[in-house]
Amino acid sequence: MAVPAAFFAVFFAWPVAAIVLRGLKADGTWHLGRVTDVLARPDIRHVLWFTTWQALASTALTLLIALPAAYVFARLDFPGKQVLRAVITVPFVLPTVVVGTAFLALVGHGGLLDELWGLRLDTTVWAILLAHVFFNYAVVVRTVGGLWAQLDPRQEEAARMLGASPLGAWRRITLPALAPAVAAAALMVFLFTFTSFGVVQILGGPTFSTLEVEIYRQTSEVFDLTTAAVLTLLQFAAVGAILAVHAWTVRRRESTLRLVDASVTARRPRGAGQRALLAGVLGTVALLLVLPLAVLVRRSLDAPGFAYYRALTDADGGTFLTAPLNAVWTSLEYAAAATAIAVLIGGLAAAALARRDAGRLVRGFDALLMLPLGVSAVTVGFGFLIALDRPPLDLRESWILVPLAQALVGAPFVVRTMLPVLRAVDLRLREAAAVLGASPWRVWREVDLPLVRRALLVAAGFAFAVSLGEFGATVFIARPDNPTLPVAVARLLSRPGELNYGQAMALSTILMVVCAAALLLLERARVDRTGEF
């Protein structure tokens, strides 16, 4: 546990504390009275209200649209099911910058809706809500659908035989069993939308701002570190409460269910109702998930002769000091390094947490590992510049700074993927190997590693995809001559001109293809076939 604890202390707790303290203490004087002043400002209260309101609305809309798909993937068997499962997961691993760009190409100025009907939804709350549903659709389908597929259908059938109506049997038998999974999915969606940055930054314009966007604006544009520090603490407290509720929900989910093999619960659609439901889900996936990505690709091909793609090979001497296409290789190199760090840190943490004799302090560290997913990435990135600027850790000019920030986001995915598998390893296997004279290292290499190899590959795949798309912290610390793909896309979108917009679409398409390829490799290496993360 020492290595993961030291890593998170140095590269997460220290930078966050440094930027918060810098904001609350200036010229040797504490400005704690500014906390109430900041919270009393009408513009800040409006940001807090919008952040909470849009997160609640996004969560409700995502559940409404995705729960029917969870049933379809859990209970129905149809051709192309595995391919469709991979398709709906692509948006989840895409960077939020690409999600915002895809919807900008669909609902923005000159987008598909604008061309067909003169309808523009950019800079409206509906564009933000739909983009959040696009991004979080797979969270609900996989979390709820994975559990739904393992619920014994004979319990509901028995209730039907005793005279219950189909709705009554579902309400009294299935819904209570699904409630913890639905609550866990809802909390995850709320967490992701509450801390939304890239989507709101691109689609919200100057009208809408979440806490994350406002922290970025106060830090990089207004240079009001006190306001940014107060907002960071507020977001930190909110995310901590959300994670505490999430941890309680997951524990309840794991301890109250009786599950069966998921492969025996899915059947071919029967009756007009199930066929209509399947058709509706397929239509929703086509319109909500596939169409924005297809429009993104089409906009990148608007210019004849792949002009936007060819322009990526030219350095313009303005925003970029090098050809934008070089961002592809830079992102791949950074993501590979971040994946190695995340797998090392997350693997060690999962191994420590999986021990049955782990103490309360070690188990409490499990919740702390999730905090980087909810704490402002902007705060972490700016904190890196402030905290890691002097010996013995003067890393501001080092390339490793970006992979370190990306690994903070990837490590929790590694822990969440590997921990259930490590806990499932039979302790008697390890004890038998030890009795036969194997050292602890040999026990791990010959007993544990073969059993968790697939989980390790899945964890590495998630860490790579997440690192590839990290934007909030990277936008602060990426060097001008080595921007990552999300940073390059954001810079191109911030500049006027059709060529810049087309290059942003082309780069976003390249990033989408790379993420999709990583996802397909991940799907082939999945630990199980239940469809659960």
Tab-separated table of N, CA and C in Angstrom, residues 25 173 277 281 357 438 440 473 490 512:
chain	number	residue	atom	x	y	z
A	25	LYS	N	-4.937	31.881	1.063
A	25	LYS	CA	-3.922	32.586	1.858
A	25	LYS	C	-3.032	33.386	0.920
A	173	ILE	N	-41.040	-7.851	-7.631
A	173	ILE	CA	-39.943	-8.827	-7.612
A	173	ILE	C	-38.669	-8.243	-8.214
A	277	LEU	N	-40.028	-3.150	-28.652
A	277	LEU	CA	-39.045	-2.599	-27.723
A	277	LEU	C	-37.640	-2.698	-28.310
A	281	VAL	N	-35.161	0.463	-29.181
A	281	VAL	CA	-33.805	0.611	-28.649
A	281	VAL	C	-32.803	0.767	-29.786
A	357	ASP	N	-7.358	-9.816	5.224
A	357	ASP	CA	-6.987	-9.312	6.534
A	357	ASP	C	-6.683	-7.810	6.490
A	438	ALA	N	6.908	-22.156	-2.473
A	438	ALA	CA	6.967	-21.009	-3.377
A	438	ALA	C	7.101	-19.709	-2.578
A	440	PRO	N	6.590	-15.567	-2.048
A	440	PRO	CA	5.435	-14.708	-2.354
A	440	PRO	C	5.432	-14.219	-3.799
A	473	ALA	N	-6.952	18.505	-16.887
A	473	ALA	CA	-5.627	18.789	-16.330
A	473	ALA	C	-4.599	19.016	-17.427
A	490	ALA	N	-9.467	21.327	-28.962
A	490	ALA	CA	-10.011	22.511	-28.297
A	490	ALA	C	-9.383	23.790	-28.854
A	512	MET	N	-11.471	9.485	-32.184
A	512	MET	CA	-12.564	8.532	-32.022
A	512	MET	C	-12.159	7.150	-32.509
